[in-house]
Tab-separated table of C-alpha atoms (C1' of nucleotides) in Angstrom:
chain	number	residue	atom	x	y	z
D	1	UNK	CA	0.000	0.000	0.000
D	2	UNK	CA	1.642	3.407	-1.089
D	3	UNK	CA	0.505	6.701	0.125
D	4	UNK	CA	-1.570	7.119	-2.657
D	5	UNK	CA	-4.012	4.227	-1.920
D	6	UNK	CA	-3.813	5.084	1.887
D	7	UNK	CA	-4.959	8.177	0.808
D	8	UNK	CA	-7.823	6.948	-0.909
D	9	UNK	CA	-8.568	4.715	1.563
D	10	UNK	CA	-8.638	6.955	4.349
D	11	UNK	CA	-11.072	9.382	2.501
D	12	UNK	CA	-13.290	6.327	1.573
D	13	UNK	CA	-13.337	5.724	5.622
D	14	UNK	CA	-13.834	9.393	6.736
D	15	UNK	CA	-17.734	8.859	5.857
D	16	UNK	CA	-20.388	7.455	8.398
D	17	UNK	CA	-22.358	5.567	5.878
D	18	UNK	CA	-19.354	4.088	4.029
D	19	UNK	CA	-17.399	3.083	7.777
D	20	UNK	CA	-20.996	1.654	8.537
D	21	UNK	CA	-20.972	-0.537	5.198
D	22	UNK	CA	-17.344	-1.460	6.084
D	23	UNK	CA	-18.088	-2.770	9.320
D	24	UNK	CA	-21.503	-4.713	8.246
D	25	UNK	CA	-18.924	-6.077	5.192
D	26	UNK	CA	-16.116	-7.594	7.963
D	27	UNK	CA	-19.199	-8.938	9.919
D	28	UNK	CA	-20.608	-10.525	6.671
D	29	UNK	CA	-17.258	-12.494	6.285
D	30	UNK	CA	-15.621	-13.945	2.806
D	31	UNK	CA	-19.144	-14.159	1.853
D	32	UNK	CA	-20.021	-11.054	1.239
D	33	UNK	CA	-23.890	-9.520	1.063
D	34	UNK	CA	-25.825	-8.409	-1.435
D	35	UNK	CA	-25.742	-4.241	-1.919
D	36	UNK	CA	-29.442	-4.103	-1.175
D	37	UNK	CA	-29.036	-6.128	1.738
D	38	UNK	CA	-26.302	-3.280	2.810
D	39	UNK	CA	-29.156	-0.625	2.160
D	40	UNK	CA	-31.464	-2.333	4.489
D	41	UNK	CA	-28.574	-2.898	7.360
D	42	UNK	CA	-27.204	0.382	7.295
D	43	UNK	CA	-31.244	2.255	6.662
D	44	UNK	CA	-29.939	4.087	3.444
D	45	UNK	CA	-31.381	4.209	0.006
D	46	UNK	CA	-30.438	1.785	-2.337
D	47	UNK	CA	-29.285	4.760	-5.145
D	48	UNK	CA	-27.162	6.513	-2.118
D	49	UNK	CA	-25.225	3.078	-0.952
D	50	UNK	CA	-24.551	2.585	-4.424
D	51	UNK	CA	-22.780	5.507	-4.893
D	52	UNK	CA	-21.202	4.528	-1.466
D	53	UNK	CA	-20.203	1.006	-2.850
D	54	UNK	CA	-18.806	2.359	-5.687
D	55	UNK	CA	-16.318	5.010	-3.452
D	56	UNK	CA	-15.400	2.189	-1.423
D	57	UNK	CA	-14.778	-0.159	-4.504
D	58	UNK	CA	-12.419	2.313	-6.119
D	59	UNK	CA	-10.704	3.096	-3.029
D	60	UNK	CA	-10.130	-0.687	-2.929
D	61	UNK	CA	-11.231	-1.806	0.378
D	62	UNK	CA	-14.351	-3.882	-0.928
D	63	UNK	CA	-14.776	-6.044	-4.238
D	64	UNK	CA	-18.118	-6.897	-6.251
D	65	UNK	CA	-18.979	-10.052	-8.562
D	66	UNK	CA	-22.168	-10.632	-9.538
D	67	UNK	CA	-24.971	-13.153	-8.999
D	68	UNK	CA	-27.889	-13.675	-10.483
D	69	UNK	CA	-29.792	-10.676	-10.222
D	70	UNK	CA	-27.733	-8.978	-7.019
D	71	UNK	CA	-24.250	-7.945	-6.972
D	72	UNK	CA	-22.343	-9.173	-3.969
D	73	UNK	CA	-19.958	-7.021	-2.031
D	74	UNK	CA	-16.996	-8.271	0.121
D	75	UNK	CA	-14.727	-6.767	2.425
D	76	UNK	CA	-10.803	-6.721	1.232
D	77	UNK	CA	-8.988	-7.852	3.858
D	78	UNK	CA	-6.048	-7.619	2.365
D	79	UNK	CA	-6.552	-3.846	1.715
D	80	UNK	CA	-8.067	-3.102	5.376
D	81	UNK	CA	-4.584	-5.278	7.039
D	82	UNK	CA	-2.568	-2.660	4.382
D	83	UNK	CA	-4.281	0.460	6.198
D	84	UNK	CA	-3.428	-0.835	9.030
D	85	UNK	CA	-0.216	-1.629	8.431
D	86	UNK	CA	0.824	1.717	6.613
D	87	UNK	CA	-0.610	3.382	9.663
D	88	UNK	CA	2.019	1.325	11.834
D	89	UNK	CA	5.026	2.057	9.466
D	90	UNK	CA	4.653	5.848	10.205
D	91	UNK	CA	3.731	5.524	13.678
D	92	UNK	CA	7.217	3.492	14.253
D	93	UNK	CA	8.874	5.447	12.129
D	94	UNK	CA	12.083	6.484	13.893
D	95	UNK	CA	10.616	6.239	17.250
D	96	UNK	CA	9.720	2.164	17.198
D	97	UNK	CA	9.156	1.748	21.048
D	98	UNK	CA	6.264	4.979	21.231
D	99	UNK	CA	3.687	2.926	19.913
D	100	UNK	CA	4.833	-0.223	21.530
D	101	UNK	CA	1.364	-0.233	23.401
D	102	UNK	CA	-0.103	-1.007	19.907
D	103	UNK	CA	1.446	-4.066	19.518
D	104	UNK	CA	-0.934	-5.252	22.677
D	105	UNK	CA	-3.705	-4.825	20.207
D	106	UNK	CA	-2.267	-7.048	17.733
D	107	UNK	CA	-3.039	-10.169	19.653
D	108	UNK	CA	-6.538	-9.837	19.322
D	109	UNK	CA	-5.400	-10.808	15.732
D	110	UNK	CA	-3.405	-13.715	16.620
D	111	UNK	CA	-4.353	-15.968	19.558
D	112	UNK	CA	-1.285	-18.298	18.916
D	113	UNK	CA	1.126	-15.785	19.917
D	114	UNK	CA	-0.950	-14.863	22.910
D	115	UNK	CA	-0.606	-18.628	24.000
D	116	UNK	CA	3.108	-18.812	23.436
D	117	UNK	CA	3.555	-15.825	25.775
D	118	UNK	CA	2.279	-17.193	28.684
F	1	UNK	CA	-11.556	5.902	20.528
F	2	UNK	CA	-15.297	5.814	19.576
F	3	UNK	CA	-16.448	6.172	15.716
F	4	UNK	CA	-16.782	9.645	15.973
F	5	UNK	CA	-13.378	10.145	16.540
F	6	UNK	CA	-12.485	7.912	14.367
F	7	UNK	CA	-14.502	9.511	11.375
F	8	UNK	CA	-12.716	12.702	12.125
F	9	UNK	CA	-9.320	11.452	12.385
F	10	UNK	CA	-9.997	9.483	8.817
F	11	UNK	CA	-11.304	12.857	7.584
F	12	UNK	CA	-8.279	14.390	8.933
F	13	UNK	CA	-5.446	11.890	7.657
F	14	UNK	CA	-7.479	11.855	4.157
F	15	UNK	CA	-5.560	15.129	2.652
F	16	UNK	CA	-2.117	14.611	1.704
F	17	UNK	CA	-0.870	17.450	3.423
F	18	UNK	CA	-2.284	16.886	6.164
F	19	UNK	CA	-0.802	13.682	6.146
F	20	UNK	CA	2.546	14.713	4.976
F	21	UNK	CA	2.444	16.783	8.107
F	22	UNK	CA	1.667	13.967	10.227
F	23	UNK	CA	4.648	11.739	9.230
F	24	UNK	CA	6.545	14.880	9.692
F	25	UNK	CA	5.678	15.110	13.018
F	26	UNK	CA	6.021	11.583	14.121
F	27	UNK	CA	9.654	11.366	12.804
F	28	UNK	CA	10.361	14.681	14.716
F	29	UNK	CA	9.339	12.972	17.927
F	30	UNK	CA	7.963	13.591	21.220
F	31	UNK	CA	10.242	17.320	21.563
F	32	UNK	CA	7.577	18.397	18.109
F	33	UNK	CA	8.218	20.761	15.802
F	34	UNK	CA	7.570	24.642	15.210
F	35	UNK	CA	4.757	24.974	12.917
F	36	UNK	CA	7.202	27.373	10.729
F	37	UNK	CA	9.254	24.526	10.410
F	38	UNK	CA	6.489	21.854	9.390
F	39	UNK	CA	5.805	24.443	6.840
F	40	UNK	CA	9.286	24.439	5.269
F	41	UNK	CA	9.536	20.886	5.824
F	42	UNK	CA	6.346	20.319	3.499
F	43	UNK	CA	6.564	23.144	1.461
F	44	UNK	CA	3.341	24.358	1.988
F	45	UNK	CA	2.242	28.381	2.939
F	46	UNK	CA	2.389	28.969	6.292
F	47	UNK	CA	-1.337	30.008	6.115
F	48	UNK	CA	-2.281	26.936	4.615
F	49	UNK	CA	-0.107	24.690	7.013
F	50	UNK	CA	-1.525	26.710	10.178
F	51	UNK	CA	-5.474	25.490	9.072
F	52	UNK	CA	-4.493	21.895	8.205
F	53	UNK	CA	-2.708	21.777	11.832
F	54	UNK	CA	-5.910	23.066	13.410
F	55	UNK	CA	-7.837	21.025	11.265
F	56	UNK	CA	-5.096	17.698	13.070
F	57	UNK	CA	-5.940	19.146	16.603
F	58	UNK	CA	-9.623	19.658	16.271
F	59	UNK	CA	-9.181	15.370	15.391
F	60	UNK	CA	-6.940	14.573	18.078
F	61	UNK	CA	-3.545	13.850	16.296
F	62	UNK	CA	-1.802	16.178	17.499
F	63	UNK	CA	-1.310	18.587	20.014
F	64	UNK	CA	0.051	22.551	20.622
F	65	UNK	CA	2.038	24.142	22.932
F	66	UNK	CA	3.685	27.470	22.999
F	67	UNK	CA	7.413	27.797	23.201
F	68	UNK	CA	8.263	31.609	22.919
F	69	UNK	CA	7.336	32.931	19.824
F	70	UNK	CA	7.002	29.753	18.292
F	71	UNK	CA	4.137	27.139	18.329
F	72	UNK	CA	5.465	23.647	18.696
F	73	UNK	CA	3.181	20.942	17.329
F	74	UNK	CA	3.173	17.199	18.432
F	75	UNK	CA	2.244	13.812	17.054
F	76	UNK	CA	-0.415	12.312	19.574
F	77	UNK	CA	1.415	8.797	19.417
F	78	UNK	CA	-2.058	7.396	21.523
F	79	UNK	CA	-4.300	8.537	18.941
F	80	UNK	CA	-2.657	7.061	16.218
F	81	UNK	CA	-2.640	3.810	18.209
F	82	UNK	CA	-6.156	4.327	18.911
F	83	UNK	CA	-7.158	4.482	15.405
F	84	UNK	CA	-4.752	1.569	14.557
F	85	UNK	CA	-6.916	-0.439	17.630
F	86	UNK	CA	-9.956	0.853	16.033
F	87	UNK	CA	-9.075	-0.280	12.560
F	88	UNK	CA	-8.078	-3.870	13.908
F	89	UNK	CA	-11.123	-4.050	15.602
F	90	UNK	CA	-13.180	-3.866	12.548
F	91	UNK	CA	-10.889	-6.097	10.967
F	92	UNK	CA	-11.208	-8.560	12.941
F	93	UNK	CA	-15.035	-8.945	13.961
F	94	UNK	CA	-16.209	-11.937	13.241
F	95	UNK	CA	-13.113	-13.472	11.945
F	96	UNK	CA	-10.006	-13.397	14.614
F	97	UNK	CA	-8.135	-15.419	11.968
F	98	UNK	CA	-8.301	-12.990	8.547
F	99	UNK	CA	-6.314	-10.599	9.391
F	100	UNK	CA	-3.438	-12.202	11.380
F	101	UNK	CA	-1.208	-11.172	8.892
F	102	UNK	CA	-1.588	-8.001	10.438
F	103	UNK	CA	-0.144	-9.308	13.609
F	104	UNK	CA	3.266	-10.040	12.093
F	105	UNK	CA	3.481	-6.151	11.053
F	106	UNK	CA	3.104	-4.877	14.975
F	107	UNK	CA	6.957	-6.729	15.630
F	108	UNK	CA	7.687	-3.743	14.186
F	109	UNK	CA	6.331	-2.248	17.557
F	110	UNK	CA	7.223	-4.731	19.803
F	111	UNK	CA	10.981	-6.177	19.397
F	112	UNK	CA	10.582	-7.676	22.908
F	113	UNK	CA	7.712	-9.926	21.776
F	114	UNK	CA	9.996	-10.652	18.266
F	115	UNK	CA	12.715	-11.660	21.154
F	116	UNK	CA	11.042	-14.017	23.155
F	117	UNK	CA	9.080	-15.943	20.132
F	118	UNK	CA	12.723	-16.781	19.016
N	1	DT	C1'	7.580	51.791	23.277
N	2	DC	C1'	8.623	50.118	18.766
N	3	DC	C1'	9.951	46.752	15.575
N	4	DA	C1'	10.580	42.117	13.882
N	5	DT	C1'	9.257	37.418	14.187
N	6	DA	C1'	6.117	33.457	14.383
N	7	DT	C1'	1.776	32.268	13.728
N	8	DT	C1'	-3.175	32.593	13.257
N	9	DT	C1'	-7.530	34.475	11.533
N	10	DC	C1'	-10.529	36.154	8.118
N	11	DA	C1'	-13.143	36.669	3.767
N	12	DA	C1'	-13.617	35.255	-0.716
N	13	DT	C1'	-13.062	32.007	-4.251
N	14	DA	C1'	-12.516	27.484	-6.022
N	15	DA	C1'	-12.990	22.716	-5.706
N	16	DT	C1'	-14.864	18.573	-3.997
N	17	DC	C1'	-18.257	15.677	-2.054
N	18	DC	C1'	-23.061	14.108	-0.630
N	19	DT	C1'	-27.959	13.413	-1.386
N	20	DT	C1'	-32.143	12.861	-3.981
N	21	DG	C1'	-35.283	11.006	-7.242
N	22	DA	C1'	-36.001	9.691	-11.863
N	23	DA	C1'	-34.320	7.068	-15.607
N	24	DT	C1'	-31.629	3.162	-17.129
N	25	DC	C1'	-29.386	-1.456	-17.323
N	26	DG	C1'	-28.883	-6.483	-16.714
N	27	DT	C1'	-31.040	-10.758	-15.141
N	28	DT	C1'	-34.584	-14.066	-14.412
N	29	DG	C1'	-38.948	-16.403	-14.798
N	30	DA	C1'	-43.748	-16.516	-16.839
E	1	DT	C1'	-41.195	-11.207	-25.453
E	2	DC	C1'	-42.689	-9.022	-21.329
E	3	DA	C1'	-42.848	-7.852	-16.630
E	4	DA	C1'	-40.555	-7.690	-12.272
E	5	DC	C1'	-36.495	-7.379	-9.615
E	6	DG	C1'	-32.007	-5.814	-8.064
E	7	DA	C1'	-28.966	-2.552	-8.778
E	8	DT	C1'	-26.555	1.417	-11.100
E	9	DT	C1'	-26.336	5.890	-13.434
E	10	DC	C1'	-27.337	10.595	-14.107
E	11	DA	C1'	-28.283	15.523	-13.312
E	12	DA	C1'	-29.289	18.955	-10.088
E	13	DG	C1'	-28.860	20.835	-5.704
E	14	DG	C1'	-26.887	21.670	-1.417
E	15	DA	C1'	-23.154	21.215	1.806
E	16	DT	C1'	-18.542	20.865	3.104
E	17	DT	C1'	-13.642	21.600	2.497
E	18	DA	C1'	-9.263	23.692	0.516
E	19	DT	C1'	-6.532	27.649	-1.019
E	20	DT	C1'	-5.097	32.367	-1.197
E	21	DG	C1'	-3.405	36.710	0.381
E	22	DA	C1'	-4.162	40.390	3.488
E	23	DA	C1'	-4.934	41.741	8.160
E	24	DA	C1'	-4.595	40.676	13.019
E	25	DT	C1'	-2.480	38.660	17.317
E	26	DA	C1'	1.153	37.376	20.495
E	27	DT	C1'	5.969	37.373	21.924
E	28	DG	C1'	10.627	38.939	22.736
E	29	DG	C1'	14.410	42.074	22.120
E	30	DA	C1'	16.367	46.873	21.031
DNA sequence: TCCATATTTCAATAATCCTTGAATCGTTGA
DNA sequence: TCAACGATTCAAGGATTATTGAAATATGGA
């Protein structure tokens, strides 16, 4: 992730309705949901979440295919871990044990090394 | 941090000077930087860098203090971990195991963990 | 007190983004 | 083929945000 996609990423995330969509997207798992399932769950209309979708698509934190009749969205992972991840790099940068208590959080990502800690 | 502060500190790290400015300040460190020098440093009118540093207060980034005639400014290294927390968070709803890859990225924060998985 | 320095504030313009509802497109089943 | 469904696109508007340069504020030294 360069600065150009964090960028991009971070404006796609500075909006209620899309953060809400991103959040019901991570809950919906690999899955996915259908965009007019994401209207009902977030209470927007179907026209406005599209446009919504379509911001977060091209930011590249979520990812349509189609199917049958509805169009599936589904949280990227990959791009979300890269925000994060970006976001680390400058917080470390020069200064790698200020943000030390960050690394806490990470364990809620991995459980093993939690275990292997204790 | 709650969404609302995270909205706002998307909003805030979504302009690349703004952003530019933050990195700036992180690699200058917990002694901050004059806000005439953050304006050198990114090239930017000091006008212009004086409302994009109010507009990184206002969302909690960073903070003020006055030295003399000069106004130093200050990453807020717990409000970039908070948003980092938040992120992760979202990630990770619903499925602990997605974004583990994340987890390998916080060594970066954490040598001592790096140490005693060894 | 007066001047120079460091920075902010203000007003105006320009640019970008969000919302709405109507029209359109692609898909499926009768 | 036609109607219905799920979703997107479009144009218009309203709202928010960014940039600029000039004026104002605060501080420290002569």
């Amino acid at each position: 992730m360069d600065q150009r996609q964090a960028l991009s990423a971070f404006a796609a995330l500075a909006q209620e309705t899309r953060l809400q969509i991103v959040r019901v997207l991570v809950v919906a798992g690999p899955d996915g949901m259908a965009a007019g399932m994401v209207a009902e769950k977030t209470a927007v209309s179907p026209s406005n979440v599209s446009f919504h979708l379509k911001e977060l698509e091209r930011s590249g934190l979520i990812s349509q295919k189609r199917e049958s009749r509805s169009i599936i969205y589904t949280a990227n992972y990959n791009a979300l871990g890269g925000l994060i991840r970006f976001l680390m790099e400058d917080c470390c940068a020069g200064n790698p044990e200020i943000c030390a208590p960050v690394a806490a959080v990470a364990a809620c990502c991995a459980p093993k090394v939690e275990e292997k800690l204790q």
